[in-house]
Short mmCIF file of C-alpha atoms in Angstrom, two decimals:
data_model
loop_
_atom_site.label_atom_id
_atom_site.label_comp_id
_atom_site.label_asym_id
_atom_site.label_seq_id
_atom_site.Cartn_x
_atom_site.Cartn_y
_atom_site.Cartn_z
CA MET A 1457 82.79 105.22 118.06
CA SER A 1458 84.16 101.83 119.13
CA GLY A 1459 80.91 100.27 117.93
CA LEU A 1460 81.41 101.88 114.52
CA PHE A 1461 84.96 100.51 114.23
CA ALA A 1462 83.75 97.06 115.29
CA ALA A 1463 81.00 97.17 112.66
CA LEU A 1464 83.48 98.26 109.98
CA SER A 1465 85.89 95.49 110.98
CA SER A 1466 83.11 92.92 110.79
CA ALA A 1467 82.04 94.22 107.39
CA VAL A 1468 85.62 94.08 106.06
CA ALA A 1469 86.09 90.56 107.46
CA TRP A 1470 82.82 89.41 105.85
CA LEU A 1471 83.75 90.98 102.51
CA GLY A 1472 87.18 89.36 102.67
CA SER A 1473 85.68 85.93 103.35
CA VAL A 1474 83.32 86.34 100.38
CA LEU A 1475 86.05 87.52 97.99
CA ASP A 1476 88.67 85.07 99.27
CA PRO A 1477 89.99 83.38 96.08
CA LEU A 1478 91.19 80.29 97.95
CA CYS A 1479 88.70 79.52 100.72
CA GLY A 1480 85.77 81.74 99.78
CA PRO A 1481 82.40 80.34 98.62
CA ILE A 1482 83.88 79.74 95.15
CA GLY A 1483 87.51 79.53 96.26
CA ILE A 1484 89.96 77.14 94.64
CA PHE A 1485 90.73 75.22 97.84
CA ARG A 1486 87.05 74.93 98.75
CA LEU A 1487 86.10 73.64 95.30
CA PHE A 1488 89.05 71.34 94.59
CA GLY A 1489 90.84 70.79 97.91
CA SER A 1490 88.15 68.90 99.79
CA GLY A 1491 89.56 65.79 101.46
CA THR A 1492 93.17 66.95 101.04
CA LEU A 1493 95.66 68.83 103.19
CA LEU A 1494 94.49 72.03 101.47
CA ALA A 1495 90.89 71.65 102.63
CA CYS A 1496 89.35 74.70 104.28
CA ASP A 1497 87.89 75.01 107.79
CA ASN A 1498 89.31 72.50 110.29
CA ALA A 1499 89.86 69.71 107.76
CA GLY A 1500 93.15 71.03 106.38
CA TRP A 1501 95.53 73.97 106.05
CA GLY A 1502 93.53 75.87 103.43
CA ASP A 1503 92.36 78.67 105.73
CA GLU A 1504 95.86 79.36 107.06
CA ILE A 1505 97.42 79.44 103.60
CA SER A 1506 94.56 81.58 102.29
CA TYR A 1507 95.17 84.06 105.12
CA GLY A 1508 98.87 84.13 104.24
CA PHE A 1509 98.00 84.78 100.60
CA MET A 1510 95.86 87.77 101.59
CA ILE A 1511 98.59 89.11 103.88
CA THR A 1512 101.19 88.88 101.09
CA ALA A 1513 98.96 90.60 98.54
CA THR A 1514 97.89 93.29 101.03
CA LEU A 1515 101.46 93.98 102.12
CA ALA A 1516 102.64 94.40 98.51
CA LEU A 1517 99.69 96.65 97.61
CA ALA A 1518 100.17 98.77 100.76
CA THR A 1519 103.89 99.14 100.12
CA LEU A 1520 103.54 100.18 96.47
CA PRO A 1521 102.11 103.71 96.98
CA VAL A 1522 104.55 104.38 99.83
CA GLY A 1523 107.52 103.41 97.66
CA LEU A 1524 106.22 105.28 94.60
CA LEU A 1525 105.63 108.49 96.54
CA LEU A 1526 109.01 108.39 98.26
CA GLY A 1527 110.74 107.45 95.01
CA PHE A 1528 109.10 110.33 93.16
CA PHE A 1529 110.28 112.93 95.68
CA ILE A 1530 113.75 111.40 95.82
CA ALA A 1531 113.96 111.57 92.01
CA LEU A 1532 112.97 115.25 92.21
CA ALA A 1533 115.62 115.83 94.88
CA LYS A 1534 118.27 114.23 92.66
CA GLN A 1535 117.52 116.88 90.03
CA SER A 1536 117.39 119.77 92.47
CA GLU A 1537 119.68 122.75 92.11
CA GLU A 1538 120.20 122.54 95.86
CA LYS A 1539 123.43 120.61 96.45
CA SER A 1540 122.40 119.38 99.91
CA LEU A 1541 119.21 117.79 98.51
CA ARG A 1542 121.16 116.00 95.79
CA LEU A 1543 123.69 114.75 98.32
CA ALA A 1544 121.03 113.52 100.77
CA SER A 1545 119.06 111.71 98.06
CA ASN A 1546 122.20 110.06 96.68
CA ILE A 1547 123.20 108.89 100.18
CA TYR A 1548 119.68 107.50 100.70
CA THR A 1549 119.66 105.49 97.48
CA THR A 1550 123.22 104.26 98.00
CA ILE A 1551 122.38 102.94 101.48
CA PHE A 1552 119.12 101.20 100.68
CA ARG A 1553 120.23 99.82 97.33
CA GLY A 1554 123.44 98.54 98.91
CA LEU A 1555 122.00 96.88 102.03
CA PRO A 1556 120.40 93.44 101.73
CA GLU A 1557 116.62 93.67 102.04
CA LEU A 1558 116.62 91.25 104.97
CA LEU A 1559 119.10 93.41 106.88
CA THR A 1560 116.99 96.50 106.19
CA LEU A 1561 113.96 94.64 107.56
CA PHE A 1562 115.81 93.74 110.77
CA ILE A 1563 117.05 97.31 111.22
CA VAL A 1564 113.55 98.73 110.81
CA TYR A 1565 111.79 96.10 112.93
CA TYR A 1566 114.21 95.98 115.84
CA GLY A 1567 115.65 99.48 115.47
CA LEU A 1568 112.24 101.16 115.59
CA GLN A 1569 111.36 99.23 118.73
CA ILE A 1570 114.56 100.45 120.41
CA LEU A 1571 114.00 104.06 119.34
CA VAL A 1572 110.37 104.08 120.46
CA GLN A 1573 111.30 102.37 123.74
CA GLN A 1574 113.99 104.97 124.44
CA PHE A 1575 111.68 107.85 123.57
CA LEU A 1576 108.91 106.57 125.80
CA ALA A 1577 111.40 105.92 128.59
CA SER A 1578 112.50 109.56 128.36
CA VAL A 1579 108.92 110.67 129.06
CA GLY A 1580 108.47 108.22 131.93
CA TYR A 1581 106.87 105.16 130.30
CA GLU A 1582 108.65 101.91 131.17
CA GLY A 1583 106.26 99.35 129.65
CA PRO A 1584 107.10 96.97 126.81
CA VAL A 1585 106.93 98.21 123.22
CA GLU A 1586 106.42 96.02 120.16
CA ILE A 1587 106.30 97.31 116.61
CA ASN A 1588 103.61 95.78 114.41
CA ALA A 1589 105.26 93.32 112.00
CA PHE A 1590 103.05 94.41 109.08
CA VAL A 1591 103.95 98.08 109.54
CA ALA A 1592 107.64 97.26 109.92
CA GLY A 1593 107.55 95.14 106.76
CA MET A 1594 105.76 97.89 104.85
CA ILE A 1595 108.29 100.52 105.94
CA ALA A 1596 111.33 98.33 105.21
CA LEU A 1597 110.12 97.17 101.80
CA GLY A 1598 108.88 100.69 101.05
CA VAL A 1599 112.25 102.36 101.56
CA VAL A 1600 114.04 99.71 99.50
CA PHE A 1601 111.44 99.98 96.73
CA SER A 1602 111.67 103.78 96.79
CA ALA A 1603 115.45 103.70 96.38
CA TYR A 1604 115.20 101.65 93.19
CA CYS A 1605 112.06 103.47 92.05
CA SER A 1606 113.83 106.83 92.26
CA GLU A 1607 116.45 105.66 89.75
CA VAL A 1608 113.76 104.48 87.31
CA LEU A 1609 111.88 107.76 87.64
CA LEU A 1610 115.08 109.78 87.35
CA SER A 1611 115.86 108.09 84.04
CA ALA A 1612 112.30 108.81 82.89
CA PHE A 1613 112.64 112.47 83.88
CA LYS A 1614 115.85 112.74 81.87
CA ALA A 1615 114.11 111.21 78.83
CA ILE A 1616 111.58 114.08 78.76
CA PRO A 1617 112.90 117.02 76.70
CA ARG A 1618 113.54 120.25 78.58
CA GLY A 1619 111.37 122.01 76.05
CA GLN A 1620 108.29 120.41 77.64
CA TYR A 1621 108.85 122.50 80.77
CA GLU A 1622 109.51 125.60 78.70
CA ALA A 1623 106.28 125.00 76.78
CA GLY A 1624 104.36 124.97 80.06
CA ASP A 1625 106.02 128.23 81.10
CA ALA A 1626 105.16 129.78 77.73
CA LEU A 1627 101.50 128.84 78.25
CA GLY A 1628 101.53 130.57 81.61
CA LEU A 1629 101.15 127.36 83.59
CA HIS A 1630 102.39 127.15 87.15
CA ARG A 1631 105.24 124.66 87.49
CA GLY A 1632 102.95 122.36 89.51
CA ARG A 1633 100.33 122.34 86.74
CA THR A 1634 103.05 121.76 84.16
CA MET A 1635 104.18 118.74 86.14
CA ARG A 1636 100.63 117.38 86.50
CA LEU A 1637 99.33 118.06 82.99
CA ILE A 1638 102.42 117.70 80.80
CA ILE A 1639 105.24 115.88 82.56
CA LEU A 1640 103.51 113.19 84.65
CA PRO A 1641 101.59 111.53 81.76
CA GLN A 1642 104.86 111.16 79.83
CA LEU A 1643 106.72 110.08 82.97
CA VAL A 1644 104.25 107.25 83.66
CA ARG A 1645 104.47 105.97 80.08
CA ILE A 1646 108.27 105.96 80.07
CA ALA A 1647 108.78 104.56 83.57
CA LEU A 1648 106.02 101.92 83.53
CA PRO A 1649 108.12 98.96 82.21
CA GLY A 1650 110.81 99.58 84.83
CA LEU A 1651 108.24 100.01 87.58
CA GLY A 1652 106.64 96.71 86.52
CA ASN A 1653 109.95 94.95 87.07
CA LEU A 1654 110.32 96.58 90.50
CA TRP A 1655 106.80 95.45 91.43
CA MET A 1656 107.73 91.86 90.61
CA ALA A 1657 110.79 92.18 92.85
CA LEU A 1658 108.60 93.64 95.60
CA LEU A 1659 106.23 90.67 95.41
CA LYS A 1660 109.14 88.28 95.94
CA ASP A 1661 110.61 90.38 98.75
CA THR A 1662 107.39 90.10 100.75
CA ALA A 1663 108.48 86.55 101.60
CA LEU A 1664 111.18 88.08 103.84
CA VAL A 1665 108.61 89.27 106.40
CA SER A 1666 108.07 85.68 107.48
CA VAL A 1667 111.27 85.95 109.57
CA ILE A 1668 109.69 88.60 111.83
CA GLY A 1669 106.56 86.53 112.43
CA LEU A 1670 104.15 87.97 109.86
CA PRO A 1671 101.90 85.10 108.67
CA ASP A 1672 102.47 85.48 104.93
CA ILE A 1673 102.43 82.74 102.29
CA LEU A 1674 105.90 81.44 103.11
CA ARG A 1675 105.40 81.35 106.88
CA GLN A 1676 102.00 79.66 106.67
CA THR A 1677 103.16 77.01 104.22
CA GLY A 1678 106.33 76.52 106.26
CA VAL A 1679 104.32 75.83 109.42
CA ALA A 1680 102.07 73.44 107.51
CA ALA A 1681 105.09 71.66 106.05
CA ARG A 1682 106.73 71.16 109.45
CA VAL A 1683 103.57 69.89 111.13
CA SER A 1684 102.38 67.62 108.31
CA LYS A 1685 105.86 66.48 107.17
CA GLN A 1686 104.75 67.23 103.59
CA ALA A 1687 107.35 69.88 102.78
CA PHE A 1688 107.44 69.41 99.00
CA GLU A 1689 103.66 69.66 98.59
CA PHE A 1690 103.24 72.80 100.68
CA PHE A 1691 106.25 74.65 99.29
CA ALA A 1692 105.02 73.75 95.80
CA VAL A 1693 101.73 75.43 96.74
CA ALA A 1694 103.70 78.50 97.88
CA CYS A 1695 105.50 78.59 94.52
CA LEU A 1696 102.20 78.32 92.69
CA LEU A 1697 100.62 81.15 94.68
CA PHE A 1698 103.55 83.49 94.04
CA LEU A 1699 103.43 82.61 90.34
CA ILE A 1700 99.69 83.38 90.27
CA LEU A 1701 100.38 86.82 91.77
CA ALA A 1702 103.15 87.38 89.22
CA MET A 1703 100.96 86.38 86.28
CA LEU A 1704 98.10 88.60 87.43
CA SER A 1705 100.56 91.47 87.82
CA SER A 1706 101.90 90.90 84.30
CA VAL A 1707 98.36 91.09 82.91
CA VAL A 1708 97.67 94.33 84.79
CA PHE A 1709 100.92 96.01 83.72
CA SER A 1710 100.46 94.91 80.11
CA ALA A 1711 97.01 96.50 80.15
CA LEU A 1712 98.42 99.69 81.68
CA GLU A 1713 101.14 99.89 79.02
CA ARG A 1714 98.57 99.49 76.24
CA TRP A 1715 96.39 102.16 77.84
CA THR A 1716 99.27 104.65 78.14
CA LYS A 1717 100.26 104.05 74.51
CA ARG A 1718 96.69 104.63 73.34
CA SER A 1719 96.48 107.78 75.44
CA GLU A 1720 99.74 109.05 73.97
CA ALA A 1721 98.57 108.31 70.43
CA GLY A 1722 95.34 110.21 71.06
CA ARG A 1723 97.05 113.36 72.29
#
């Protein structure tokens, strides 16, 4: 089994090196950064910055489904007839929309370590415990994203006429099938612009994980800037990489909006 995991890890690493947009075989740094501080391999900082770029993109993509799923259930809880569910969901969104994202990150990263350490100590384990920085960043950004996402989805739910649910009941559909076949397609179309804005905010918030040691774009360019004394050049590269991610995201969300509008027109 360990051999299988090692083979999978090697395959993923090889695929990542091939598809690397910065230092891959046809990467930007490899093609245009030769002889500069952005050169790949041991000649420059290209490999380190490329790794940070992949970490930032992976963290944002891993956080997105977590935040969407949590936000969806919180939005449902806000509409529940059960008073305790509405109260709990409102407390959740108030806390994580009110706290600064950096403070939430510290609470998750250090707080989880303390909780896990205390739990393990209660069962007799006294060794050191360290929470993975990537997982902590994903959890912290995920709960913040879900708090804002729930408000966007709640507004989208309210924009769907109540008659849509009644139509599903009249057709004999189970409430789950009504949600999947009738409500969700309309919910996605209505909420997509707001979710696109939240995704852009999530991309920017990934820079916060550099303070807990995760080698993202900002941390890698910061290290390069301190060592090389070329702060302006490296932080300009960081700005450019974040802008590239933002532009690619804009293209994707624009395509999704056009697709949802065409799907709605064809119904």
